[in-house]
Amino acid sequence: MMPGHPPGRDYAEGHYHNLDYLEFLDKVGCREAWIGEHYTVRMEPLPSPDLLIAQAILQTQNLTLCTGSFLLPYHHPAELAHRIAWLDRISRGRLIVGIGASGVPTDWAMFDVDGMAGQHREMTEESLEIMLKLWQSSEPFEYRGKFWVVRRPEPDLDGVFNFHLTPHQKPYPPIAVAGFSPKSPSLHWSGLKGFIPVSISYSDTYLASQWDAYSLGAAAANRTPLRSNWRVGRDIYIASSESEAWEKTVNGSMGDFYRNYFLPFFKKLGALSACKHHPDVADSDVTVEYLAKHCWIVGTQETVTDKIGEMLQSSGGFGTLLAISYDHLDNLQGWRESIFALTSEVAPKFESV
């Protein structure tokens, strides 16, 4: 969940739609829900995932709630370390912390972060280092970095004032890092640090190279990478017929997002190759209709099962499939029937793979 909404959607209406969806996902047996963060993206309006997660904790029982991602350059690490620790406490450990550096130029501009020079990645690494140090510390310290100065202060007033809030999970919640580019530098760093890899995949073409990047990072740190930890996100829709699946995606919220946001953004970034089933495809040919035919996992249960099998084979295998979600207030029954079919009929076929 970006979470994504059409530009005209009322913010509160979208928020409660998201909350209702999380409750539905919990009831149908989904194991994880990943919730994003953006600032200057009108179609992804949630400015911090914990605003939704804190309420979802009360509405769900088993679902692990995951930030996907906290954008570390835009938060003071000491403040965010406390918010994460609090979420982990009140969820009693139903939390995975996805982190990211951010790739939206207008977010960079608003926070005065030089993304073109890689400052966002430097800030992300420093911020995480500070948070991990706070969570694992037992004594006062001072950290002087390039971007932040943070202290674990000396206790005062006989311990009335003291650093005290650490996560429920020890030494801290699982950390995940997302990547979407071929041979992703973010996933290489994730492997180096031993974090959970999350691939946002728009086609099968480069998934294997993302695992290679993660594995090379792990090898550099003498770690053994586990494919069972690998999460892969994909656009999925199941319908009773191929024509219905085409209509509900190409002419629905999924198609609108690609047509009005993703494809123009990827073109601006020079990243349309991420949306091609073959590198020789011309950029001008990458349309919503092209994606529905060659890249999305949409169709009947049989078609979707076959396409997931192809993705598993081309990638070499992964542990968890993440179905990318969109606002579906205009197709509530169809979207939720699709998710139910995915969890109850399709996913069990791959549990022993």
mmCIF file of C-alpha atoms in Angstrom:
data_model
loop_
_atom_site.group_PDB
_atom_site.id
_atom_site.type_symbol
_atom_site.label_atom_id
_atom_site.label_comp_id
_atom_site.label_asym_id
_atom_site.label_seq_id
_atom_site.Cartn_x
_atom_site.Cartn_y
_atom_site.Cartn_z
ATOM 1 C CA MET A 1 0.000 0.000 0.000
ATOM 2 C CA MET A 2 1.595 3.254 -1.114
ATOM 3 C CA PRO A 3 -1.189 3.980 -0.041
ATOM 4 C CA GLY A 4 -2.448 5.120 -3.435
ATOM 5 C CA HIS A 5 -5.557 7.173 -4.128
ATOM 6 C CA PRO A 6 -6.936 9.141 -7.091
ATOM 7 C CA PRO A 7 -6.186 12.890 -6.852
ATOM 8 C CA GLY A 8 -9.783 13.800 -6.046
ATOM 9 C CA ARG A 9 -10.148 11.408 -3.127
ATOM 10 C CA ASP A 10 -10.901 13.126 0.182
ATOM 11 C CA TYR A 11 -7.976 12.501 2.549
ATOM 12 C CA ALA A 12 -10.127 11.242 5.426
ATOM 13 C CA GLU A 13 -12.191 9.026 3.112
ATOM 14 C CA GLY A 14 -8.996 7.494 1.725
ATOM 15 C CA HIS A 15 -7.551 6.990 5.204
ATOM 16 C CA TYR A 16 -10.568 5.083 6.509
ATOM 17 C CA HIS A 17 -10.683 3.078 3.293
ATOM 18 C CA ASN A 18 -7.081 2.043 3.998
ATOM 19 C CA LEU A 19 -7.929 1.135 7.587
ATOM 20 C CA ASP A 20 -10.915 -0.951 6.498
ATOM 21 C CA TYR A 21 -8.722 -2.699 3.923
ATOM 22 C CA LEU A 22 -6.144 -3.639 6.559
ATOM 23 C CA GLU A 23 -8.894 -5.152 8.697
ATOM 24 C CA PHE A 24 -10.057 -7.138 5.650
ATOM 25 C CA LEU A 25 -6.511 -8.371 4.930
ATOM 26 C CA ASP A 26 -6.203 -9.587 8.515
ATOM 27 C CA LYS A 27 -9.474 -11.518 8.260
ATOM 28 C CA VAL A 28 -8.581 -13.276 4.993
ATOM 29 C CA GLY A 29 -5.238 -14.482 6.330
ATOM 30 C CA CYS A 30 -2.653 -12.186 4.808
ATOM 31 C CA ARG A 31 0.509 -12.261 6.891
ATOM 32 C CA GLU A 32 1.982 -8.801 6.260
ATOM 33 C CA ALA A 33 0.885 -5.339 5.128
ATOM 34 C CA TRP A 34 3.468 -2.782 3.991
ATOM 35 C CA ILE A 35 2.513 0.894 4.211
ATOM 36 C CA GLY A 36 4.409 3.706 2.484
ATOM 37 C CA GLU A 37 5.317 7.318 3.151
ATOM 38 C CA HIS A 38 5.426 10.314 0.807
ATOM 39 C CA TYR A 39 5.088 14.062 1.099
ATOM 40 C CA THR A 40 4.695 15.842 -2.239
ATOM 41 C CA VAL A 41 2.975 13.007 -4.148
ATOM 42 C CA ARG A 42 -0.731 13.796 -4.370
ATOM 43 C CA MET A 43 -1.612 10.234 -5.408
ATOM 44 C CA GLU A 44 0.347 8.780 -2.461
ATOM 45 C CA PRO A 45 -0.768 11.201 0.237
ATOM 46 C CA LEU A 46 0.153 9.483 3.536
ATOM 47 C CA PRO A 47 2.963 11.520 5.165
ATOM 48 C CA SER A 48 3.942 8.850 7.707
ATOM 49 C CA PRO A 49 2.983 5.164 7.926
ATOM 50 C CA ASP A 50 2.669 5.125 11.708
ATOM 51 C CA LEU A 51 -0.388 7.384 11.422
ATOM 52 C CA LEU A 52 -2.209 4.426 9.857
ATOM 53 C CA ILE A 53 -0.383 1.601 11.629
ATOM 54 C CA ALA A 54 -1.216 2.896 15.118
ATOM 55 C CA GLN A 55 -4.936 2.651 14.343
ATOM 56 C CA ALA A 56 -4.586 -0.630 12.455
ATOM 57 C CA ILE A 57 -3.028 -2.278 15.520
ATOM 58 C CA LEU A 58 -6.442 -1.979 17.196
ATOM 59 C CA GLN A 59 -8.348 -3.289 14.157
ATOM 60 C CA THR A 60 -6.215 -6.379 13.429
ATOM 61 C CA GLN A 61 -5.146 -9.469 15.337
ATOM 62 C CA ASN A 62 -2.499 -11.359 13.383
ATOM 63 C CA LEU A 63 -1.332 -9.101 10.570
ATOM 64 C CA THR A 64 2.272 -7.930 10.828
ATOM 65 C CA LEU A 65 2.283 -4.211 10.067
ATOM 66 C CA CYS A 66 5.295 -2.972 8.153
ATOM 67 C CA THR A 67 6.566 0.458 7.228
ATOM 68 C CA GLY A 68 7.322 0.498 3.558
ATOM 69 C CA SER A 69 9.123 2.740 4.084
ATOM 70 C CA PHE A 70 10.068 5.355 6.632
ATOM 71 C CA LEU A 71 12.087 7.847 4.571
ATOM 72 C CA LEU A 72 15.009 8.449 6.897
ATOM 73 C CA PRO A 73 16.372 11.739 5.476
ATOM 74 C CA TYR A 74 13.172 13.483 6.525
ATOM 75 C CA HIS A 75 13.176 12.495 10.217
ATOM 76 C CA HIS A 76 15.441 13.255 13.135
ATOM 77 C CA PRO A 77 16.808 9.811 14.032
ATOM 78 C CA ALA A 78 16.357 10.192 17.802
ATOM 79 C CA GLU A 79 12.722 11.188 17.346
ATOM 80 C CA LEU A 80 12.013 8.382 14.849
ATOM 81 C CA ALA A 81 13.772 5.811 17.051
ATOM 82 C CA HIS A 82 11.259 6.615 19.782
ATOM 83 C CA ARG A 83 8.243 6.431 17.454
ATOM 84 C CA ILE A 84 9.369 3.047 16.114
ATOM 85 C CA ALA A 85 10.016 1.725 19.618
ATOM 86 C CA TRP A 86 6.548 2.886 20.674
ATOM 87 C CA LEU A 87 4.877 1.212 17.666
ATOM 88 C CA ASP A 88 6.719 -2.002 18.432
ATOM 89 C CA ARG A 89 5.618 -1.842 22.062
ATOM 90 C CA ILE A 90 1.937 -1.162 21.444
ATOM 91 C CA SER A 91 1.772 -3.789 18.675
ATOM 92 C CA ARG A 92 3.611 -6.264 20.945
ATOM 93 C CA GLY A 93 6.096 -6.976 18.185
ATOM 94 C CA ARG A 94 3.777 -7.072 15.146
ATOM 95 C CA LEU A 95 6.118 -4.717 13.321
ATOM 96 C CA ILE A 96 8.715 -4.786 10.558
ATOM 97 C CA VAL A 97 10.540 -1.518 9.881
ATOM 98 C CA GLY A 98 11.107 -0.843 6.213
ATOM 99 C CA ILE A 99 13.426 2.082 5.540
ATOM 100 C CA GLY A 100 14.217 4.077 2.431
ATOM 101 C CA ALA A 101 16.212 7.033 1.152
ATOM 102 C CA SER A 102 13.402 8.593 -0.975
ATOM 103 C CA GLY A 103 13.517 9.172 -4.711
ATOM 104 C CA VAL A 104 11.007 11.982 -5.231
ATOM 105 C CA PRO A 105 12.703 15.213 -6.398
ATOM 106 C CA THR A 106 10.043 17.501 -4.896
ATOM 107 C CA ASP A 107 10.467 15.798 -1.506
ATOM 108 C CA TRP A 108 14.220 16.393 -1.782
ATOM 109 C CA ALA A 109 13.583 20.043 -2.598
ATOM 110 C CA MET A 110 11.176 20.584 0.287
ATOM 111 C CA PHE A 111 13.588 19.126 2.840
ATOM 112 C CA ASP A 112 16.698 20.598 1.156
ATOM 113 C CA VAL A 113 18.229 17.185 0.482
ATOM 114 C CA ASP A 114 20.613 16.879 -2.480
ATOM 115 C CA GLY A 115 19.330 13.634 -3.937
ATOM 116 C CA MET A 116 21.179 14.057 -7.215
ATOM 117 C CA ALA A 117 24.484 13.968 -5.330
ATOM 118 C CA GLY A 118 23.442 10.950 -3.242
ATOM 119 C CA GLN A 119 22.991 12.884 -0.003
ATOM 120 C CA HIS A 120 19.721 11.046 0.676
ATOM 121 C CA ARG A 121 21.549 7.714 0.783
ATOM 122 C CA GLU A 122 24.266 9.082 3.073
ATOM 123 C CA MET A 123 21.616 10.462 5.425
ATOM 124 C CA THR A 124 19.762 7.150 5.436
ATOM 125 C CA GLU A 125 22.860 5.204 6.458
ATOM 126 C CA GLU A 126 23.773 7.692 9.186
ATOM 127 C CA SER A 127 20.225 7.876 10.544
ATOM 128 C CA LEU A 128 19.918 4.109 10.805
ATOM 129 C CA GLU A 129 23.309 3.839 12.494
ATOM 130 C CA ILE A 130 22.133 6.316 15.143
ATOM 131 C CA MET A 131 18.831 4.531 15.736
ATOM 132 C CA LEU A 132 20.498 1.134 16.096
ATOM 133 C CA LYS A 133 23.013 2.621 18.527
ATOM 134 C CA LEU A 134 20.225 4.113 20.643
ATOM 135 C CA TRP A 135 18.247 0.859 20.744
ATOM 136 C CA GLN A 136 21.279 -1.238 21.694
ATOM 137 C CA SER A 137 22.978 1.172 24.086
ATOM 138 C CA SER A 138 23.211 0.705 27.829
ATOM 139 C CA GLU A 139 25.290 3.774 28.689
ATOM 140 C CA PRO A 140 25.303 7.464 27.742
ATOM 141 C CA PHE A 141 27.083 8.354 24.485
ATOM 142 C CA GLU A 142 27.499 11.141 21.964
ATOM 143 C CA TYR A 143 27.309 10.560 18.218
ATOM 144 C CA ARG A 144 28.660 13.286 15.949
ATOM 145 C CA GLY A 145 27.858 12.532 12.357
ATOM 146 C CA LYS A 146 27.847 14.441 9.107
ATOM 147 C CA PHE A 147 24.153 15.329 9.388
ATOM 148 C CA TRP A 148 23.130 14.882 13.029
ATOM 149 C CA VAL A 149 24.519 15.152 16.542
ATOM 150 C CA VAL A 150 22.677 12.798 18.898
ATOM 151 C CA ARG A 151 23.284 11.965 22.528
ATOM 152 C CA ARG A 152 22.052 9.382 24.935
ATOM 153 C CA PRO A 153 22.100 11.754 27.898
ATOM 154 C CA GLU A 154 23.290 11.147 31.417
ATOM 155 C CA PRO A 155 20.403 10.383 33.792
ATOM 156 C CA ASP A 156 19.195 13.343 35.829
ATOM 157 C CA LEU A 157 17.131 13.905 38.982
ATOM 158 C CA ASP A 158 17.995 10.452 40.361
ATOM 159 C CA GLY A 159 16.890 8.784 37.132
ATOM 160 C CA VAL A 160 13.563 10.581 36.746
ATOM 161 C CA PHE A 161 14.923 11.943 33.471
ATOM 162 C CA ASN A 162 16.549 9.131 31.528
ATOM 163 C CA PHE A 163 16.604 7.429 28.135
ATOM 164 C CA HIS A 164 14.241 4.474 28.593
ATOM 165 C CA LEU A 165 12.203 3.600 25.485
ATOM 166 C CA THR A 166 13.549 0.661 23.489
ATOM 167 C CA PRO A 167 11.639 -1.707 21.166
ATOM 168 C CA HIS A 168 9.633 -4.738 22.248
ATOM 169 C CA GLN A 169 11.611 -6.964 19.841
ATOM 170 C CA LYS A 170 15.230 -7.378 20.840
ATOM 171 C CA PRO A 171 17.550 -5.865 20.019
ATOM 172 C CA TYR A 172 15.176 -4.108 17.571
ATOM 173 C CA PRO A 173 12.438 -4.944 15.028
ATOM 174 C CA PRO A 174 13.414 -6.586 11.730
ATOM 175 C CA ILE A 175 14.762 -3.981 9.294
ATOM 176 C CA ALA A 176 13.879 -4.114 5.593
ATOM 177 C CA VAL A 177 15.223 -2.184 2.598
ATOM 178 C CA ALA A 178 13.371 -1.806 -0.697
ATOM 179 C CA GLY A 179 14.845 -1.524 -4.177
ATOM 180 C CA PHE A 180 13.394 -1.456 -7.686
ATOM 181 C CA SER A 181 16.262 -0.810 -10.104
ATOM 182 C CA PRO A 182 18.297 -3.559 -11.800
ATOM 183 C CA LYS A 183 21.288 -4.563 -9.639
ATOM 184 C CA SER A 184 19.842 -2.284 -6.969
ATOM 185 C CA PRO A 185 22.457 -0.462 -4.831
ATOM 186 C CA SER A 186 19.897 -0.337 -2.017
ATOM 187 C CA LEU A 187 19.539 -4.110 -2.031
ATOM 188 C CA HIS A 188 23.326 -4.536 -2.139
ATOM 189 C CA TRP A 189 23.531 -2.414 1.017
ATOM 190 C CA SER A 190 20.680 -4.432 2.539
ATOM 191 C CA GLY A 191 22.659 -7.620 1.974
ATOM 192 C CA LEU A 192 25.778 -6.051 3.426
ATOM 193 C CA LYS A 193 23.906 -5.173 6.619
ATOM 194 C CA GLY A 194 21.859 -8.362 6.835
ATOM 195 C CA PHE A 195 18.477 -6.662 6.437
ATOM 196 C CA ILE A 196 15.352 -8.024 4.722
ATOM 197 C CA PRO A 197 15.360 -7.409 0.948
ATOM 198 C CA VAL A 198 12.150 -6.065 -0.621
ATOM 199 C CA SER A 199 11.935 -5.876 -4.415
ATOM 200 C CA ILE A 200 9.287 -3.681 -5.998
ATOM 201 C CA SER A 201 8.973 -5.555 -9.260
ATOM 202 C CA TYR A 202 7.293 -4.287 -12.415
ATOM 203 C CA SER A 203 8.327 -7.249 -14.581
ATOM 204 C CA ASP A 204 10.276 -10.509 -14.323
ATOM 205 C CA THR A 205 13.200 -9.141 -16.335
ATOM 206 C CA TYR A 206 15.548 -7.959 -13.624
ATOM 207 C CA LEU A 207 14.431 -9.801 -10.469
ATOM 208 C CA ALA A 208 17.371 -12.197 -10.651
ATOM 209 C CA SER A 209 19.791 -9.260 -10.842
ATOM 210 C CA GLN A 210 18.261 -7.792 -7.689
ATOM 211 C CA TRP A 211 18.896 -11.016 -5.810
ATOM 212 C CA ASP A 212 22.440 -11.022 -7.212
ATOM 213 C CA ALA A 213 22.961 -7.510 -5.824
ATOM 214 C CA TYR A 214 21.679 -8.579 -2.414
ATOM 215 C CA SER A 215 23.794 -11.756 -2.447
ATOM 216 C CA LEU A 216 26.955 -9.851 -3.369
ATOM 217 C CA GLY A 217 26.372 -7.484 -0.463
ATOM 218 C CA ALA A 218 25.826 -10.405 1.895
ATOM 219 C CA ALA A 219 28.953 -12.158 0.637
ATOM 220 C CA ALA A 220 31.049 -9.040 1.227
ATOM 221 C CA ALA A 221 30.023 -9.221 4.905
ATOM 222 C CA ASN A 222 30.407 -13.010 5.120
ATOM 223 C CA ARG A 223 26.652 -13.449 5.496
ATOM 224 C CA THR A 224 24.532 -16.247 4.080
ATOM 225 C CA PRO A 225 21.528 -14.743 2.236
ATOM 226 C CA LEU A 226 18.208 -16.535 2.679
ATOM 227 C CA ARG A 227 15.748 -16.443 -0.191
ATOM 228 C CA SER A 228 12.977 -17.131 2.318
ATOM 229 C CA ASN A 229 13.515 -13.572 3.647
ATOM 230 C CA TRP A 230 13.079 -11.994 0.215
ATOM 231 C CA ARG A 231 9.827 -10.087 -0.335
ATOM 232 C CA VAL A 232 8.727 -9.305 -3.893
ATOM 233 C CA GLY A 233 5.957 -6.814 -4.682
ATOM 234 C CA ARG A 234 3.916 -7.168 -7.868
ATOM 235 C CA ASP A 235 0.741 -5.876 -9.498
ATOM 236 C CA ILE A 236 -1.835 -8.688 -9.261
ATOM 237 C CA TYR A 237 -5.535 -8.932 -10.075
ATOM 238 C CA ILE A 238 -7.692 -12.045 -10.344
ATOM 239 C CA ALA A 239 -11.085 -12.101 -12.066
ATOM 240 C CA SER A 240 -13.487 -14.708 -13.395
ATOM 241 C CA SER A 241 -12.406 -14.050 -16.993
ATOM 242 C CA GLU A 242 -9.457 -12.560 -18.847
ATOM 243 C CA SER A 243 -11.629 -9.790 -20.269
ATOM 244 C CA GLU A 244 -12.911 -8.797 -16.837
ATOM 245 C CA ALA A 245 -9.369 -8.702 -15.434
ATOM 246 C CA TRP A 246 -8.291 -6.493 -18.350
ATOM 247 C CA GLU A 247 -11.243 -4.131 -17.868
ATOM 248 C CA LYS A 248 -10.788 -3.803 -14.082
ATOM 249 C CA THR A 249 -7.051 -3.095 -14.336
ATOM 250 C CA VAL A 250 -6.414 -1.257 -17.598
ATOM 251 C CA ASN A 251 -9.514 0.900 -17.096
ATOM 252 C CA GLY A 252 -9.417 0.834 -13.299
ATOM 253 C CA SER A 253 -7.310 2.294 -10.504
ATOM 254 C CA MET A 254 -4.219 0.282 -11.431
ATOM 255 C CA GLY A 255 -4.287 1.595 -14.989
ATOM 256 C CA ASP A 256 -4.974 5.146 -13.820
ATOM 257 C CA PHE A 257 -1.958 5.080 -11.544
ATOM 258 C CA TYR A 258 0.374 3.943 -14.287
ATOM 259 C CA ARG A 259 -1.128 6.212 -16.923
ATOM 260 C CA ASN A 260 -1.131 9.381 -14.810
ATOM 261 C CA TYR A 261 1.762 8.821 -12.428
ATOM 262 C CA PHE A 262 4.091 5.831 -12.642
ATOM 263 C CA LEU A 263 4.855 5.839 -16.364
ATOM 264 C CA PRO A 264 5.437 9.634 -16.609
ATOM 265 C CA PHE A 265 7.598 9.463 -13.465
ATOM 266 C CA PHE A 266 9.667 6.520 -14.699
ATOM 267 C CA LYS A 267 10.113 8.273 -18.048
ATOM 268 C CA LYS A 268 11.368 11.394 -16.254
ATOM 269 C CA LEU A 269 13.821 9.246 -14.256
ATOM 270 C CA GLY A 270 14.959 7.357 -17.355
ATOM 271 C CA ALA A 271 13.773 4.169 -15.640
ATOM 272 C CA LEU A 272 11.201 2.777 -18.072
ATOM 273 C CA SER A 273 13.405 -0.289 -18.516
ATOM 274 C CA ALA A 274 11.987 -1.478 -15.171
ATOM 275 C CA CYS A 275 8.612 -1.861 -16.920
ATOM 276 C CA LYS A 276 9.741 -3.901 -19.926
ATOM 277 C CA HIS A 277 9.525 -7.631 -20.457
ATOM 278 C CA HIS A 278 12.458 -7.365 -22.874
ATOM 279 C CA PRO A 279 15.177 -4.676 -23.090
ATOM 280 C CA ASP A 280 14.667 -4.172 -26.839
ATOM 281 C CA VAL A 281 11.149 -2.792 -26.348
ATOM 282 C CA ALA A 282 11.001 0.903 -27.283
ATOM 283 C CA ASP A 283 10.070 3.367 -24.549
ATOM 284 C CA SER A 284 7.194 4.615 -26.690
ATOM 285 C CA ASP A 285 5.668 1.122 -26.633
ATOM 286 C CA VAL A 286 5.462 0.992 -22.831
ATOM 287 C CA THR A 287 1.811 1.817 -22.276
ATOM 288 C CA VAL A 288 -0.749 0.631 -19.746
ATOM 289 C CA GLU A 289 -2.036 -1.859 -22.319
ATOM 290 C CA TYR A 290 1.507 -3.139 -22.886
ATOM 291 C CA LEU A 291 1.974 -3.643 -19.135
ATOM 292 C CA ALA A 292 -1.310 -5.532 -18.801
ATOM 293 C CA LYS A 293 -0.242 -7.861 -21.601
ATOM 294 C CA HIS A 294 3.413 -8.418 -20.725
ATOM 295 C CA CYS A 295 4.168 -7.407 -17.123
ATOM 296 C CA TRP A 296 1.222 -7.364 -14.755
ATOM 297 C CA ILE A 297 0.026 -10.588 -13.170
ATOM 298 C CA VAL A 298 -3.642 -10.279 -14.090
ATOM 299 C CA GLY A 299 -6.241 -12.726 -15.365
ATOM 300 C CA THR A 300 -8.098 -15.794 -14.149
ATOM 301 C CA GLN A 301 -6.850 -17.895 -11.236
ATOM 302 C CA GLU A 302 -5.165 -20.246 -13.697
ATOM 303 C CA THR A 303 -3.413 -17.408 -15.536
ATOM 304 C CA VAL A 304 -2.245 -15.745 -12.332
ATOM 305 C CA THR A 305 -1.003 -19.078 -10.956
ATOM 306 C CA ASP A 306 1.022 -19.669 -14.123
ATOM 307 C CA LYS A 307 2.493 -16.144 -14.072
ATOM 308 C CA ILE A 308 3.519 -16.413 -10.421
ATOM 309 C CA GLY A 309 5.174 -19.722 -11.246
ATOM 310 C CA GLU A 310 7.093 -18.052 -14.076
ATOM 311 C CA MET A 311 8.180 -15.272 -11.715
ATOM 312 C CA LEU A 312 9.405 -17.787 -9.149
ATOM 313 C CA GLN A 313 11.370 -19.629 -11.811
ATOM 314 C CA SER A 314 12.964 -16.545 -13.383
ATOM 315 C CA SER A 315 13.890 -15.039 -10.016
ATOM 316 C CA GLY A 316 15.277 -18.239 -8.553
ATOM 317 C CA GLY A 317 12.698 -18.200 -5.778
ATOM 318 C CA PHE A 318 11.630 -15.885 -2.951
ATOM 319 C CA GLY A 319 9.802 -16.145 0.366
ATOM 320 C CA THR A 320 6.874 -13.708 0.351
ATOM 321 C CA LEU A 321 4.724 -12.292 -2.440
ATOM 322 C CA LEU A 322 3.408 -8.771 -1.854
ATOM 323 C CA ALA A 323 0.372 -7.732 -3.881
ATOM 324 C CA ILE A 324 0.623 -4.006 -4.660
ATOM 325 C CA SER A 325 -2.627 -2.326 -3.635
ATOM 326 C CA TYR A 326 -4.603 0.644 -4.896
ATOM 327 C CA ASP A 327 -7.650 2.634 -3.892
ATOM 328 C CA HIS A 328 -10.612 0.407 -4.772
ATOM 329 C CA LEU A 329 -13.649 2.255 -3.475
ATOM 330 C CA ASP A 330 -14.975 2.178 -7.038
ATOM 331 C CA ASN A 331 -14.409 -1.595 -7.321
ATOM 332 C CA LEU A 332 -14.678 -2.788 -3.725
ATOM 333 C CA GLN A 333 -16.197 -6.205 -4.364
ATOM 334 C CA GLY A 334 -14.000 -7.058 -7.356
ATOM 335 C CA TRP A 335 -10.738 -6.036 -5.693
ATOM 336 C CA ARG A 336 -11.457 -7.891 -2.477
ATOM 337 C CA GLU A 337 -12.630 -11.004 -4.288
ATOM 338 C CA SER A 338 -9.288 -10.864 -6.119
ATOM 339 C CA ILE A 339 -7.310 -10.697 -2.866
ATOM 340 C CA PHE A 340 -9.396 -13.460 -1.315
ATOM 341 C CA ALA A 341 -8.772 -15.687 -4.340
ATOM 342 C CA LEU A 342 -5.056 -14.922 -4.138
ATOM 343 C CA THR A 343 -4.803 -15.852 -0.457
ATOM 344 C CA SER A 344 -7.198 -18.802 -0.380
ATOM 345 C CA GLU A 345 -6.774 -20.434 -3.805
ATOM 346 C CA VAL A 346 -3.542 -19.358 -5.493
ATOM 347 C CA ALA A 347 -1.023 -18.798 -2.689
ATOM 348 C CA PRO A 348 -1.487 -22.264 -1.092
ATOM 349 C CA LYS A 349 -0.279 -23.862 -4.328
ATOM 350 C CA PHE A 350 3.170 -22.359 -3.710
ATOM 351 C CA GLU A 351 3.556 -22.891 0.041
ATOM 352 C CA SER A 352 5.816 -25.923 -0.387
ATOM 353 C CA VAL A 353 7.849 -24.436 -3.270
#
